[in-house]
PDB file of C-alpha atoms in Angstrom:
ATOM      1  CA  UNK A   1    -101.992 -40.374 -66.062  1.00 65.00           C
ATOM      2  CA  UNK A   2    -105.047 -41.366 -67.545  1.00 82.00           C
ATOM      3  CA  UNK A   3    -106.955 -44.962 -67.524  1.00 81.00           C
ATOM      4  CA  UNK A   4    -105.797 -45.095 -71.291  1.00 82.00           C
ATOM      5  CA  UNK A   5    -102.548 -43.882 -71.305  1.00 87.00           C
ATOM      6  CA  UNK A   6    -101.764 -46.755 -69.005  1.00 90.00           C
ATOM      7  CA  UNK A   7    -103.157 -48.982 -71.492  1.00 88.00           C
ATOM      8  CA  UNK A   8    -101.917 -48.053 -74.131  1.00 90.00           C
ATOM      9  CA  UNK A   9     -98.168 -48.043 -72.932  1.00 93.00           C
ATOM     10  CA  UNK A  10     -99.431 -51.545 -71.750  1.00 92.00           C
ATOM     11  CA  UNK A  11     -99.611 -52.756 -74.706  1.00 92.00           C
ATOM     12  CA  UNK A  12     -97.523 -51.298 -76.430  1.00 94.00           C
ATOM     13  CA  UNK A  13     -94.690 -53.354 -74.158  1.00 96.00           C
ATOM     14  CA  UNK A  14     -96.885 -56.699 -74.768  1.00 94.00           C
ATOM     15  CA  UNK A  15     -96.844 -55.978 -78.884  1.00 95.00           C
ATOM     16  CA  UNK A  16     -92.838 -55.355 -79.084  1.00 95.00           C
ATOM     17  CA  UNK A  17     -92.115 -58.103 -76.338  1.00 95.00           C
ATOM     18  CA  UNK A  18     -94.070 -60.734 -78.716  1.00 95.00           C
ATOM     19  CA  UNK A  19     -92.884 -59.135 -81.521  1.00 93.00           C
ATOM     20  CA  UNK A  20     -89.420 -60.361 -80.291  1.00 92.00           C
ATOM     21  CA  UNK A  21     -90.369 -63.370 -79.668  1.00 92.00           C
ATOM     22  CA  UNK A  22     -91.958 -64.086 -82.844  1.00 89.00           C
ATOM     23  CA  UNK A  23     -88.447 -62.592 -84.412  1.00 85.00           C
ATOM     24  CA  UNK A  24     -85.748 -64.312 -82.058  1.00 83.00           C
ATOM     25  CA  UNK A  25     -87.782 -67.366 -81.114  1.00 82.00           C
ATOM     26  CA  UNK A  26     -85.799 -70.693 -82.164  1.00 76.00           C
ATOM     27  CA  UNK A  27     -88.762 -72.356 -82.516  1.00 77.00           C
ATOM     28  CA  UNK A  28     -91.175 -71.396 -85.612  1.00 79.00           C
ATOM     29  CA  UNK A  29     -94.617 -72.496 -83.741  1.00 81.00           C
ATOM     30  CA  UNK A  30     -93.822 -70.193 -80.172  1.00 86.00           C
ATOM     31  CA  UNK A  31     -92.731 -67.788 -83.249  1.00 87.00           C
ATOM     32  CA  UNK A  32     -96.475 -68.231 -84.825  1.00 88.00           C
ATOM     33  CA  UNK A  33     -98.033 -68.284 -81.733  1.00 90.00           C
ATOM     34  CA  UNK A  34     -96.250 -64.492 -80.604  1.00 93.00           C
ATOM     35  CA  UNK A  35     -97.326 -63.202 -83.845  1.00 93.00           C
ATOM     36  CA  UNK A  36    -101.175 -63.532 -82.976  1.00 92.00           C
ATOM     37  CA  UNK A  37    -100.343 -61.587 -79.921  1.00 92.00           C
ATOM     38  CA  UNK A  38     -98.233 -58.849 -81.895  1.00 94.00           C
ATOM     39  CA  UNK A  39    -101.259 -58.686 -84.001  1.00 94.00           C
ATOM     40  CA  UNK A  40    -104.072 -58.389 -81.236  1.00 92.00           C
ATOM     41  CA  UNK A  41    -101.889 -55.538 -80.026  1.00 93.00           C
ATOM     42  CA  UNK A  42    -101.843 -53.994 -83.147  1.00 93.00           C
ATOM     43  CA  UNK A  43    -105.535 -53.950 -83.516  1.00 91.00           C
ATOM     44  CA  UNK A  44    -105.825 -51.919 -80.456  1.00 90.00           C
ATOM     45  CA  UNK A  45    -103.338 -49.197 -81.715  1.00 90.00           C
ATOM     46  CA  UNK A  46    -105.904 -48.957 -84.668  1.00 89.00           C
ATOM     47  CA  UNK A  47    -108.919 -48.312 -81.963  1.00 87.00           C
ATOM     48  CA  UNK A  48    -106.802 -45.607 -80.763  1.00 85.00           C
ATOM     49  CA  UNK A  49    -105.828 -43.741 -84.047  1.00 83.00           C
ATOM     50  CA  UNK A  50    -109.565 -43.775 -84.295  1.00 81.00           C
ATOM     51  CA  UNK A  51    -109.838 -46.711 -86.707  1.00 83.00           C
ATOM     52  CA  UNK A  52    -112.115 -48.520 -86.191  1.00 84.00           C
ATOM     53  CA  UNK A  53    -112.927 -50.687 -89.288  1.00 88.00           C
ATOM     54  CA  UNK A  54    -109.574 -51.136 -89.323  1.00 89.00           C
ATOM     55  CA  UNK A  55    -109.212 -52.673 -85.691  1.00 89.00           C
ATOM     56  CA  UNK A  56    -112.226 -54.991 -86.821  1.00 88.00           C
ATOM     57  CA  UNK A  57    -110.520 -55.651 -90.205  1.00 90.00           C
ATOM     58  CA  UNK A  58    -106.706 -57.006 -88.809  1.00 91.00           C
ATOM     59  CA  UNK A  59    -108.591 -59.215 -86.443  1.00 90.00           C
ATOM     60  CA  UNK A  60    -110.601 -60.530 -88.773  1.00 90.00           C
ATOM     61  CA  UNK A  61    -108.367 -60.821 -91.966  1.00 90.00           C
ATOM     62  CA  UNK A  62    -104.872 -61.663 -90.191  1.00 91.00           C
ATOM     63  CA  UNK A  63    -105.569 -62.890 -86.755  1.00 90.00           C
ATOM     64  CA  UNK A  64    -108.462 -64.984 -87.906  1.00 88.00           C
ATOM     65  CA  UNK A  65    -106.776 -65.983 -91.408  1.00 88.00           C
ATOM     66  CA  UNK A  66    -103.533 -65.603 -92.196  1.00 89.00           C
ATOM     67  CA  UNK A  67    -102.324 -66.512 -88.557  1.00 90.00           C
ATOM     68  CA  UNK A  68    -104.455 -69.593 -88.772  1.00 87.00           C
ATOM     69  CA  UNK A  69    -102.810 -70.171 -92.393  1.00 86.00           C
ATOM     70  CA  UNK A  70     -99.291 -69.784 -90.839  1.00 87.00           C
ATOM     71  CA  UNK A  71    -100.292 -72.405 -88.059  1.00 84.00           C
ATOM     72  CA  UNK A  72    -101.347 -74.651 -90.298  1.00 82.00           C
ATOM     73  CA  UNK A  73     -98.855 -74.436 -92.081  1.00 80.00           C
ATOM     74  CA  UNK A  74     -96.418 -75.574 -89.257  1.00 80.00           C
ATOM     75  CA  UNK A  75     -98.310 -78.095 -88.018  1.00 78.00           C
ATOM     76  CA  UNK A  76     -98.384 -79.487 -91.510  1.00 75.00           C
ATOM     77  CA  UNK A  77     -94.976 -79.589 -91.887  1.00 71.00           C
ATOM     78  CA  UNK A  78     -93.788 -82.761 -91.150  1.00 63.00           C
ATOM     79  CA  UNK A  79     -91.662 -83.772 -87.459  1.00 61.00           C
ATOM     80  CA  UNK A  80     -90.821 -79.719 -87.499  1.00 59.00           C
ATOM     81  CA  UNK A  81     -89.472 -80.796 -83.821  1.00 60.00           C
ATOM     82  CA  UNK A  82     -87.286 -83.752 -84.619  1.00 57.00           C
ATOM     83  CA  UNK A  83     -85.661 -82.021 -87.732  1.00 56.00           C
ATOM     84  CA  UNK A  84     -82.238 -80.241 -86.321  1.00 54.00           C
ATOM     85  CA  UNK A  85     -83.034 -77.651 -88.657  1.00 53.00           C
ATOM     86  CA  UNK A  86     -84.272 -73.885 -86.876  1.00 55.00           C
ATOM     87  CA  UNK A  87     -84.865 -70.684 -87.422  1.00 55.00           C
ATOM     88  CA  UNK A  88     -81.214 -69.457 -88.236  1.00 60.00           C
ATOM     89  CA  UNK A  89     -79.845 -66.541 -87.172  1.00 62.00           C
ATOM     90  CA  UNK A  90     -76.975 -65.611 -89.572  1.00 66.00           C
ATOM     91  CA  UNK A  91     -76.095 -63.187 -91.954  1.00 76.00           C
ATOM     92  CA  UNK A  92     -77.048 -60.257 -89.164  1.00 80.00           C
ATOM     93  CA  UNK A  93     -75.407 -57.882 -91.407  1.00 86.00           C
ATOM     94  CA  UNK A  94     -77.779 -58.737 -94.597  1.00 87.00           C
ATOM     95  CA  UNK A  95     -80.672 -58.882 -92.033  1.00 84.00           C
ATOM     96  CA  UNK A  96     -79.795 -55.564 -90.594  1.00 89.00           C
ATOM     97  CA  UNK A  97     -78.900 -54.009 -94.236  1.00 93.00           C
ATOM     98  CA  UNK A  98     -82.752 -55.163 -95.072  1.00 92.00           C
ATOM     99  CA  UNK A  99     -84.210 -53.808 -92.346  1.00 91.00           C
ATOM    100  CA  UNK A 100     -82.479 -50.702 -92.616  1.00 95.00           C
ATOM    101  CA  UNK A 101     -84.007 -50.397 -96.493  1.00 96.00           C
ATOM    102  CA  UNK A 102     -87.257 -51.096 -94.988  1.00 95.00           C
ATOM    103  CA  UNK A 103     -87.050 -48.228 -92.653  1.00 95.00           C
ATOM    104  CA  UNK A 104     -85.618 -45.842 -94.747  1.00 96.00           C
ATOM    105  CA  UNK A 105     -88.865 -46.546 -97.427  1.00 95.00           C
ATOM    106  CA  UNK A 106     -91.088 -46.568 -94.445  1.00 94.00           C
ATOM    107  CA  UNK A 107     -89.736 -43.360 -93.098  1.00 94.00           C
ATOM    108  CA  UNK A 108     -89.696 -41.828 -96.617  1.00 93.00           C
ATOM    109  CA  UNK A 109     -93.378 -42.163 -96.588  1.00 91.00           C
ATOM    110  CA  UNK A 110     -94.373 -41.213 -93.607  1.00 89.00           C
ATOM    111  CA  UNK A 111     -92.489 -37.849 -94.276  1.00 89.00           C
ATOM    112  CA  UNK A 112     -93.549 -37.199 -97.222  1.00 88.00           C
ATOM    113  CA  UNK A 113     -97.401 -37.521 -96.266  1.00 84.00           C
ATOM    114  CA  UNK A 114     -99.397 -34.473 -96.459  1.00 81.00           C
ATOM    115  CA  UNK A 115    -101.073 -35.319 -92.525  1.00 77.00           C
ATOM    116  CA  UNK A 116    -103.741 -33.463 -91.231  1.00 72.00           C
ATOM    117  CA  UNK A 117    -102.414 -31.160 -88.520  1.00 65.00           C
ATOM    118  CA  UNK A 118    -105.697 -31.058 -86.747  1.00 63.00           C
ATOM    119  CA  UNK A 119    -106.371 -33.962 -84.309  1.00 62.00           C
ATOM    120  CA  UNK A 120    -109.692 -35.198 -83.921  1.00 60.00           C
ATOM    121  CA  UNK A 121    -110.821 -35.277 -80.180  1.00 59.00           C
ATOM    122  CA  UNK A 122    -114.475 -36.765 -81.269  1.00 63.00           C
ATOM    123  CA  UNK A 123    -113.763 -39.863 -82.674  1.00 67.00           C
ATOM    124  CA  UNK A 124    -116.422 -40.889 -85.466  1.00 74.00           C
ATOM    125  CA  UNK A 125    -117.242 -44.650 -86.680  1.00 77.00           C
ATOM    126  CA  UNK A 126    -115.245 -45.012 -90.144  1.00 79.00           C
ATOM    127  CA  UNK A 127    -117.392 -47.472 -91.466  1.00 81.00           C
ATOM    128  CA  UNK A 128    -120.193 -46.131 -93.261  1.00 82.00           C
ATOM    129  CA  UNK A 129    -117.527 -43.165 -94.446  1.00 83.00           C
ATOM    130  CA  UNK A 130    -115.530 -45.565 -95.817  1.00 86.00           C
ATOM    131  CA  UNK A 131    -118.736 -47.768 -97.594  1.00 85.00           C
ATOM    132  CA  UNK A 132    -119.887 -44.648 -99.038  1.00 85.00           C
ATOM    133  CA  UNK A 133    -115.931 -43.734-100.135  1.00 86.00           C
ATOM    134  CA  UNK A 134    -116.099 -47.456-102.137  1.00 85.00           C
ATOM    135  CA  UNK A 135    -119.398 -47.478-103.706  1.00 85.00           C
ATOM    136  CA  UNK A 136    -118.817 -43.981-105.459  1.00 85.00           C
ATOM    137  CA  UNK A 137    -115.172 -42.325-105.479  1.00 87.00           C
ATOM    138  CA  UNK A 138    -113.690 -45.991-105.571  1.00 89.00           C
ATOM    139  CA  UNK A 139    -115.835 -47.871-107.393  1.00 87.00           C
ATOM    140  CA  UNK A 140    -113.136 -49.034-109.943  1.00 90.00           C
ATOM    141  CA  UNK A 141    -111.072 -49.487-107.129  1.00 90.00           C
ATOM    142  CA  UNK A 142    -113.373 -51.581-105.348  1.00 88.00           C
ATOM    143  CA  UNK A 143    -114.067 -53.339-108.137  1.00 89.00           C
ATOM    144  CA  UNK A 144    -110.555 -54.012-109.514  1.00 91.00           C
ATOM    145  CA  UNK A 145    -110.197 -55.322-105.762  1.00 90.00           C
ATOM    146  CA  UNK A 146    -112.037 -58.474-106.178  1.00 91.00           C
ATOM    147  CA  UNK A 147    -110.128 -59.337-109.920  1.00 92.00           C
ATOM    148  CA  UNK A 148    -107.173 -59.149-107.658  1.00 92.00           C
ATOM    149  CA  UNK A 149    -108.746 -61.726-105.219  1.00 91.00           C
ATOM    150  CA  UNK A 150    -109.374 -63.899-107.927  1.00 92.00           C
ATOM    151  CA  UNK A 151    -106.358 -63.875-109.111  1.00 92.00           C
ATOM    152  CA  UNK A 152    -104.874 -64.617-106.180  1.00 91.00           C
ATOM    153  CA  UNK A 153    -107.542 -67.090-104.987  1.00 91.00           C
ATOM    154  CA  UNK A 154    -106.447 -69.039-108.435  1.00 90.00           C
ATOM    155  CA  UNK A 155    -102.689 -68.348-107.741  1.00 90.00           C
ATOM    156  CA  UNK A 156    -102.612 -69.635-104.310  1.00 87.00           C
ATOM    157  CA  UNK A 157    -104.973 -72.437-105.129  1.00 87.00           C
ATOM    158  CA  UNK A 158    -102.906 -73.569-108.181  1.00 87.00           C
ATOM    159  CA  UNK A 159     -99.521 -73.304-106.069  1.00 85.00           C
ATOM    160  CA  UNK A 160    -100.517 -75.133-103.759  1.00 80.00           C
ATOM    161  CA  UNK A 161    -102.068 -78.091-105.910  1.00 77.00           C
ATOM    162  CA  UNK A 162     -98.902 -78.149-107.340  1.00 70.00           C
ATOM    163  CA  UNK A 163     -97.320 -78.837-104.530  1.00 63.00           C
ATOM    164  CA  UNK A 164     -99.520 -81.553-103.159  1.00 59.00           C
ATOM    165  CA  UNK A 165     -99.257 -83.397-106.152  1.00 60.00           C
ATOM    166  CA  UNK A 166     -95.429 -83.689-106.249  1.00 56.00           C
ATOM    167  CA  UNK A 167     -95.373 -86.044-102.595  1.00 50.00           C
TER     168      UNK A 167
ATOM    169  CA  UNK B   1    -115.449 -44.924 -80.783  1.00 55.00           C
ATOM    170  CA  UNK B   2    -117.002 -45.943 -77.039  1.00 65.00           C
ATOM    171  CA  UNK B   3    -117.844 -49.452 -78.431  1.00 73.00           C
ATOM    172  CA  UNK B   4    -113.983 -50.084 -78.338  1.00 78.00           C
ATOM    173  CA  UNK B   5    -115.080 -50.073 -73.909  1.00 82.00           C
ATOM    174  CA  UNK B   6    -117.467 -52.779 -74.459  1.00 87.00           C
ATOM    175  CA  UNK B   7    -114.403 -54.742 -76.319  1.00 85.00           C
ATOM    176  CA  UNK B   8    -111.928 -53.927 -73.899  1.00 85.00           C
ATOM    177  CA  UNK B   9    -114.408 -55.114 -70.980  1.00 90.00           C
ATOM    178  CA  UNK B  10    -115.312 -58.322 -72.786  1.00 92.00           C
ATOM    179  CA  UNK B  11    -111.846 -59.382 -73.304  1.00 88.00           C
ATOM    180  CA  UNK B  12    -111.270 -58.928 -69.193  1.00 91.00           C
ATOM    181  CA  UNK B  13    -114.184 -60.476 -68.215  1.00 96.00           C
ATOM    182  CA  UNK B  14    -112.746 -63.828 -70.470  1.00 95.00           C
ATOM    183  CA  UNK B  15    -109.350 -63.774 -69.319  1.00 93.00           C
ATOM    184  CA  UNK B  16    -110.811 -62.972 -65.945  1.00 96.00           C
ATOM    185  CA  UNK B  17    -112.879 -66.545 -66.434  1.00 97.00           C
ATOM    186  CA  UNK B  18    -110.795 -68.367 -67.180  1.00 96.00           C
ATOM    187  CA  UNK B  19    -108.428 -67.124 -64.264  1.00 96.00           C
ATOM    188  CA  UNK B  20    -110.611 -67.601 -62.332  1.00 96.00           C
ATOM    189  CA  UNK B  21    -111.716 -71.109 -63.092  1.00 95.00           C
ATOM    190  CA  UNK B  22    -107.924 -72.509 -63.105  1.00 94.00           C
ATOM    191  CA  UNK B  23    -107.710 -70.676 -59.708  1.00 95.00           C
ATOM    192  CA  UNK B  24    -111.168 -72.612 -57.891  1.00 95.00           C
ATOM    193  CA  UNK B  25    -109.507 -76.172 -59.851  1.00 92.00           C
ATOM    194  CA  UNK B  26    -105.894 -75.112 -58.361  1.00 91.00           C
ATOM    195  CA  UNK B  27    -107.500 -74.788 -54.934  1.00 92.00           C
ATOM    196  CA  UNK B  28    -110.423 -77.677 -54.719  1.00 92.00           C
ATOM    197  CA  UNK B  29    -108.116 -80.568 -56.567  1.00 87.00           C
ATOM    198  CA  UNK B  30    -106.726 -83.416 -54.391  1.00 86.00           C
ATOM    199  CA  UNK B  31    -103.466 -83.234 -56.271  1.00 82.00           C
ATOM    200  CA  UNK B  32    -101.477 -87.067 -56.289  1.00 84.00           C
ATOM    201  CA  UNK B  33     -98.663 -86.918 -59.007  1.00 83.00           C
ATOM    202  CA  UNK B  34     -98.802 -90.165 -60.395  1.00 84.00           C
ATOM    203  CA  UNK B  35     -97.026 -91.114 -63.859  1.00 82.00           C
ATOM    204  CA  UNK B  36     -99.858 -91.463 -65.825  1.00 79.00           C
ATOM    205  CA  UNK B  37    -101.541 -88.255 -65.175  1.00 79.00           C
ATOM    206  CA  UNK B  38     -98.606 -87.043 -67.096  1.00 81.00           C
ATOM    207  CA  UNK B  39     -99.835 -88.827 -69.984  1.00 81.00           C
ATOM    208  CA  UNK B  40    -101.202 -87.219 -72.670  1.00 79.00           C
ATOM    209  CA  UNK B  41    -105.284 -87.096 -72.762  1.00 79.00           C
ATOM    210  CA  UNK B  42    -106.562 -89.518 -75.411  1.00 78.00           C
ATOM    211  CA  UNK B  43    -110.055 -89.970 -75.028  1.00 81.00           C
ATOM    212  CA  UNK B  44    -109.648 -92.144 -72.429  1.00 78.00           C
ATOM    213  CA  UNK B  45    -107.453 -95.115 -74.100  1.00 81.00           C
ATOM    214  CA  UNK B  46    -103.814 -95.480 -73.834  1.00 81.00           C
ATOM    215  CA  UNK B  47    -102.266 -93.012 -76.260  1.00 79.00           C
ATOM    216  CA  UNK B  48    -100.484 -94.376 -79.090  1.00 77.00           C
ATOM    217  CA  UNK B  49     -97.868 -92.239 -81.470  1.00 74.00           C
ATOM    218  CA  UNK B  50     -96.722 -88.905 -81.448  1.00 70.00           C
ATOM    219  CA  UNK B  51     -99.101 -86.128 -80.689  1.00 66.00           C
ATOM    220  CA  UNK B  52     -97.452 -83.879 -83.260  1.00 68.00           C
ATOM    221  CA  UNK B  53     -99.131 -85.473 -86.771  1.00 69.00           C
ATOM    222  CA  UNK B  54     -99.010 -83.831 -90.016  1.00 67.00           C
ATOM    223  CA  UNK B  55    -102.236 -82.901 -90.855  1.00 69.00           C
ATOM    224  CA  UNK B  56    -103.544 -83.723 -94.294  1.00 71.00           C
ATOM    225  CA  UNK B  57    -102.649 -80.610 -96.841  1.00 73.00           C
ATOM    226  CA  UNK B  58    -106.571 -80.652 -97.280  1.00 77.00           C
ATOM    227  CA  UNK B  59    -106.896 -78.296 -94.404  1.00 81.00           C
ATOM    228  CA  UNK B  60    -104.586 -76.146 -95.882  1.00 81.00           C
ATOM    229  CA  UNK B  61    -106.057 -75.264 -99.624  1.00 83.00           C
ATOM    230  CA  UNK B  62    -109.368 -74.743 -97.652  1.00 85.00           C
ATOM    231  CA  UNK B  63    -108.289 -72.145 -95.680  1.00 86.00           C
ATOM    232  CA  UNK B  64    -106.713 -70.773 -98.436  1.00 86.00           C
ATOM    233  CA  UNK B  65    -109.739 -70.620-100.010  1.00 88.00           C
ATOM    234  CA  UNK B  66    -111.278 -69.219 -96.519  1.00 89.00           C
ATOM    235  CA  UNK B  67    -109.143 -66.221 -96.538  1.00 90.00           C
ATOM    236  CA  UNK B  68    -110.170 -64.960 -99.542  1.00 90.00           C
ATOM    237  CA  UNK B  69    -113.693 -65.405 -99.084  1.00 90.00           C
ATOM    238  CA  UNK B  70    -113.167 -63.438 -95.624  1.00 90.00           C
ATOM    239  CA  UNK B  71    -111.495 -60.744 -97.177  1.00 90.00           C
ATOM    240  CA  UNK B  72    -114.991 -60.441 -99.514  1.00 91.00           C
ATOM    241  CA  UNK B  73    -117.236 -60.662 -96.131  1.00 90.00           C
ATOM    242  CA  UNK B  74    -115.084 -57.055 -94.852  1.00 91.00           C
ATOM    243  CA  UNK B  75    -115.802 -55.706 -97.748  1.00 90.00           C
ATOM    244  CA  UNK B  76    -119.900 -56.421 -96.778  1.00 90.00           C
ATOM    245  CA  UNK B  77    -119.865 -54.664 -93.807  1.00 89.00           C
ATOM    246  CA  UNK B  78    -119.224 -51.391 -94.824  1.00 89.00           C
ATOM    247  CA  UNK B  79    -121.519 -51.947 -97.875  1.00 90.00           C
ATOM    248  CA  UNK B  80    -123.873 -53.642 -95.242  1.00 89.00           C
ATOM    249  CA  UNK B  81    -124.236 -50.568 -93.562  1.00 87.00           C
ATOM    250  CA  UNK B  82    -124.616 -47.759 -95.864  1.00 88.00           C
ATOM    251  CA  UNK B  83    -127.032 -49.745 -98.077  1.00 86.00           C
ATOM    252  CA  UNK B  84    -130.087 -48.214 -96.696  1.00 86.00           C
ATOM    253  CA  UNK B  85    -129.074 -44.754 -98.028  1.00 86.00           C
ATOM    254  CA  UNK B  86    -127.666 -45.845-101.577  1.00 81.00           C
ATOM    255  CA  UNK B  87    -130.893 -48.812-102.726  1.00 82.00           C
ATOM    256  CA  UNK B  88    -129.943 -50.360-105.693  1.00 87.00           C
ATOM    257  CA  UNK B  89    -127.084 -48.847-107.237  1.00 86.00           C
ATOM    258  CA  UNK B  90    -125.103 -50.318-104.133  1.00 87.00           C
ATOM    259  CA  UNK B  91    -126.866 -53.080-104.723  1.00 89.00           C
ATOM    260  CA  UNK B  92    -125.755 -53.842-108.233  1.00 90.00           C
ATOM    261  CA  UNK B  93    -121.632 -52.743-107.416  1.00 88.00           C
ATOM    262  CA  UNK B  94    -121.540 -55.335-104.483  1.00 90.00           C
ATOM    263  CA  UNK B  95    -122.797 -57.916-106.726  1.00 91.00           C
ATOM    264  CA  UNK B  96    -120.931 -56.976-109.516  1.00 91.00           C
ATOM    265  CA  UNK B  97    -118.196 -57.934-106.536  1.00 91.00           C
ATOM    266  CA  UNK B  98    -119.408 -60.799-105.416  1.00 92.00           C
ATOM    267  CA  UNK B  99    -119.547 -62.270-109.272  1.00 92.00           C
ATOM    268  CA  UNK B 100    -116.558 -61.703-110.109  1.00 91.00           C
ATOM    269  CA  UNK B 101    -115.267 -63.964-107.039  1.00 91.00           C
ATOM    270  CA  UNK B 102    -117.108 -66.472-107.480  1.00 92.00           C
ATOM    271  CA  UNK B 103    -115.627 -67.343-110.470  1.00 91.00           C
ATOM    272  CA  UNK B 104    -113.035 -68.396-108.227  1.00 90.00           C
ATOM    273  CA  UNK B 105    -115.189 -70.085-106.230  1.00 91.00           C
ATOM    274  CA  UNK B 106    -116.597 -72.017-109.618  1.00 91.00           C
ATOM    275  CA  UNK B 107    -112.892 -72.485-110.327  1.00 90.00           C
ATOM    276  CA  UNK B 108    -111.488 -74.456-107.287  1.00 88.00           C
ATOM    277  CA  UNK B 109    -115.121 -76.426-107.155  1.00 88.00           C
ATOM    278  CA  UNK B 110    -114.215 -77.569-110.662  1.00 88.00           C
ATOM    279  CA  UNK B 111    -111.046 -78.395-110.138  1.00 83.00           C
ATOM    280  CA  UNK B 112    -111.430 -80.762-107.513  1.00 80.00           C
ATOM    281  CA  UNK B 113    -109.674 -78.565-104.680  1.00 78.00           C
ATOM    282  CA  UNK B 114    -113.394 -79.025-102.442  1.00 80.00           C
ATOM    283  CA  UNK B 115    -113.365 -82.382-102.538  1.00 79.00           C
ATOM    284  CA  UNK B 116    -111.850 -83.877 -98.898  1.00 75.00           C
ATOM    285  CA  UNK B 117    -110.828 -86.456-101.657  1.00 70.00           C
ATOM    286  CA  UNK B 118    -108.942 -84.713-104.526  1.00 57.00           C
ATOM    287  CA  UNK B 119    -109.977 -87.403-107.721  1.00 59.00           C
ATOM    288  CA  UNK B 120    -107.174 -88.321-109.440  1.00 63.00           C
ATOM    289  CA  UNK B 121    -107.749 -87.278-113.130  1.00 61.00           C
ATOM    290  CA  UNK B 122    -107.816 -90.617-115.071  1.00 61.00           C
ATOM    291  CA  UNK B 123    -105.009 -90.868-118.012  1.00 61.00           C
ATOM    292  CA  UNK B 124    -106.542 -93.192-120.091  1.00 60.00           C
ATOM    293  CA  UNK B 125    -104.210 -92.696-123.012  1.00 60.00           C
ATOM    294  CA  UNK B 126    -101.382 -93.048-120.757  1.00 57.00           C
ATOM    295  CA  UNK B 127    -102.918 -96.730-119.270  1.00 53.00           C
ATOM    296  CA  UNK B 128    -103.444 -98.220-122.475  1.00 52.00           C
ATOM    297  CA  UNK B 129     -99.398 -97.548-123.692  1.00 50.00           C
ATOM    298  CA  UNK B 130     -98.047 -98.761-120.315  1.00 49.00           C
ATOM    299  CA  UNK B 131    -100.617-102.139-121.306  1.00 49.00           C
ATOM    300  CA  UNK B 132     -99.111-102.941-124.502  1.00 43.00           C
TER     301      UNK B 132
END
């Protein structure tokens, strides 16, 4: 096996194990920190797929932003260690059904999408291609994204503020 | 894509430095177990209360706002790469993008969400009724 292949399997095992910790850990903070390894592992997979921009985006947004928010959320929860409330592992059938439904939807997308059969051996940097696309062919979606982000910002801050006022 | 080998190298080096430092201090340190040593370190004084305190909610709101502008910065990367070839058109397009998001910044600023101590709205008419 090549070195990159060995590395791939190592990353795969780490990612799946940490994802298991996220799902099965009974302490929320352990889940949050295990999610860190899972998300970094996914960034590594994006690199293997030749999606360099997506890998950087994964690190920037998910690890640098959303995970911080999750950890903040855990730390701001009042007396999280004293409460008897722990991550619930009940309703196994419901969660299995939900997972199966999700897998079916994802599988449908995977099998119905027209994939290009050729595998590019030489992987090119994608950032400039993405840049050209969003500024020419996909300009309207790109500008709509900013409106979407604006909506997300106003909505999230509104909700966070309302909860704060209720205290 | 070869750039990611350098990223990997940095990752491995970073882990190695931490591991070597911990190992070295483990080898060099005198190890005497005392009860006081197991107290959480709090700048030299005896710690009071628990280490697990509830953080101020304002951190959360600031982090929320940060994520939105984090995503904005993400879109600036591909824009900056092709900026040389696209020129003025790219500049105007990105300025529109940023201008729309600036509305959001203006909103949270005007609403006082960026203030550390949030100003309470003065409800003069309510206070008057109470006083009567």
